[in-house]
Tab-separated table of C-alpha atoms in Angstrom:
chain	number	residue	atom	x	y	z
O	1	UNK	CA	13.228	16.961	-15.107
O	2	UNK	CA	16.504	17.137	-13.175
O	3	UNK	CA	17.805	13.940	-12.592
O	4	UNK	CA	18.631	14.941	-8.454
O	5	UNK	CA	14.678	15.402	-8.674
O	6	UNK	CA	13.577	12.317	-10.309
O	7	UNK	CA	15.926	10.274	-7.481
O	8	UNK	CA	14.581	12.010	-4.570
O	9	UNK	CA	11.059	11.184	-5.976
O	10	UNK	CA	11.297	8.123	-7.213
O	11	UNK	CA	12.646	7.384	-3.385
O	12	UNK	CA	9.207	8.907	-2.017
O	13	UNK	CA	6.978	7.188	-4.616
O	14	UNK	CA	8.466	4.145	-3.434
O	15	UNK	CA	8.506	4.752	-0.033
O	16	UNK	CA	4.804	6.096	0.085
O	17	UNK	CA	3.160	2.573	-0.338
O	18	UNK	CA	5.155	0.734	2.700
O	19	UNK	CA	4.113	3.542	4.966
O	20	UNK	CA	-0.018	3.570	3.904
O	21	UNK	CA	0.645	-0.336	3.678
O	22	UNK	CA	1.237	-0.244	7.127
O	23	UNK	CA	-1.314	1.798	8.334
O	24	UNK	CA	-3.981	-0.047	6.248
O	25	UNK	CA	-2.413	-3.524	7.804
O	26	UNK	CA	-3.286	-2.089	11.365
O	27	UNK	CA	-6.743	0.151	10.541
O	28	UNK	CA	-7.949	-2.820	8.494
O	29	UNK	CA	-9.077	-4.822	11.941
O	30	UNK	CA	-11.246	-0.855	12.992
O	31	UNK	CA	-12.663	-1.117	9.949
O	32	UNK	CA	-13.607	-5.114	8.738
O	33	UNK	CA	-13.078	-6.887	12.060
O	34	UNK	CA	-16.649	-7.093	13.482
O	35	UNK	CA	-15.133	-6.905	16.503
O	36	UNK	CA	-15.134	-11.054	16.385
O	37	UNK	CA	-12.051	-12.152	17.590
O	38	UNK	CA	-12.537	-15.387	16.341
O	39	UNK	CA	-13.054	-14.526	13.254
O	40	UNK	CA	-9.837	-12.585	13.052
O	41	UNK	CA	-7.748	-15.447	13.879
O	42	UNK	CA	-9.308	-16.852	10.672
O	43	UNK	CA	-6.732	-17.720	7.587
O	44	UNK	CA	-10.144	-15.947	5.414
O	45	UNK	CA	-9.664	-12.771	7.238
O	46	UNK	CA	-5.861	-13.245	7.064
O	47	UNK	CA	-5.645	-13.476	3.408
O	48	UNK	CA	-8.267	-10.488	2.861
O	49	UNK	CA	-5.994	-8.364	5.107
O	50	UNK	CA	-2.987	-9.665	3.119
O	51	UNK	CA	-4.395	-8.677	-0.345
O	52	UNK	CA	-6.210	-5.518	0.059
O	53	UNK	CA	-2.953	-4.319	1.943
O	54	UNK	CA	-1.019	-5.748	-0.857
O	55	UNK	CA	-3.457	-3.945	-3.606
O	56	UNK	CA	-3.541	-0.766	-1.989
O	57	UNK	CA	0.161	-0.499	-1.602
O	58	UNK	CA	1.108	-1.548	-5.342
O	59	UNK	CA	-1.898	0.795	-6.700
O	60	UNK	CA	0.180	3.791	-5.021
O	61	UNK	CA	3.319	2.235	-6.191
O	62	UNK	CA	1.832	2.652	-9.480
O	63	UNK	CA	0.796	5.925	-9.586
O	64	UNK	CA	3.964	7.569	-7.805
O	65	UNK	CA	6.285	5.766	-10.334
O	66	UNK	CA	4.056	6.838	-13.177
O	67	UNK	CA	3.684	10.439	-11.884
O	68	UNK	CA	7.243	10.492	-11.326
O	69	UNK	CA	8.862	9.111	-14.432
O	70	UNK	CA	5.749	11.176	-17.024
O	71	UNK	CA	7.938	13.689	-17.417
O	72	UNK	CA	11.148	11.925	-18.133
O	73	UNK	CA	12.460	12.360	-22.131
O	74	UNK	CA	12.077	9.312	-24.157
O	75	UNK	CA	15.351	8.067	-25.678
C-alpha cells in the first residue's frame, strides 16, 4: 500500500472513534437515561457513560488501525 495512503488512513481510523465517541457521549442519555434526572446526576450513571463511550471508541480504534495497517509488508 502506498505510504501517502496508509497516512491519510491511519489519520481517519484515528479520527473515526473521537467523532462516534462523541455522539455516543450525547445519545447515551436518549437511550439509558430513563428520563430520571436524578439518576443522571449519579457518579453510577457517570462511570457507565464514561466506559461504554470509552469501549466503543477504542473497539473502532482497533479495527481502523488493524484494517489499515493488514496490508502493510512485514519487514
Amino acid at each position: 500500500m502506498d505510504t501517502t495512503l496508509t497516512v491519510v488512513l491511519g489519520i481517519v481510523a484515528m479520527l473515526l472513534p473521537l467523532v462516534v465517541g462523541r455522539l455516543v457521549w450525547k445519545r447515551f442519555d436518549q437511550y439509558f437515561g430513563r428520563n430520571d434526572e436524578a439518576y443522571m446526576d449519579t457518579l453510577e450513571y457517570f462511570l457507565k457513560k464514561l466506559g461504554f463511550t470509552i469501549l466503543i471508541a477504542f473497539i473502532l480504534l482497533w479495527i481502523g488501525i488493524s484494517l489499515v495497517f493488514s496490508g502493510s509488508p512485514n519487514y
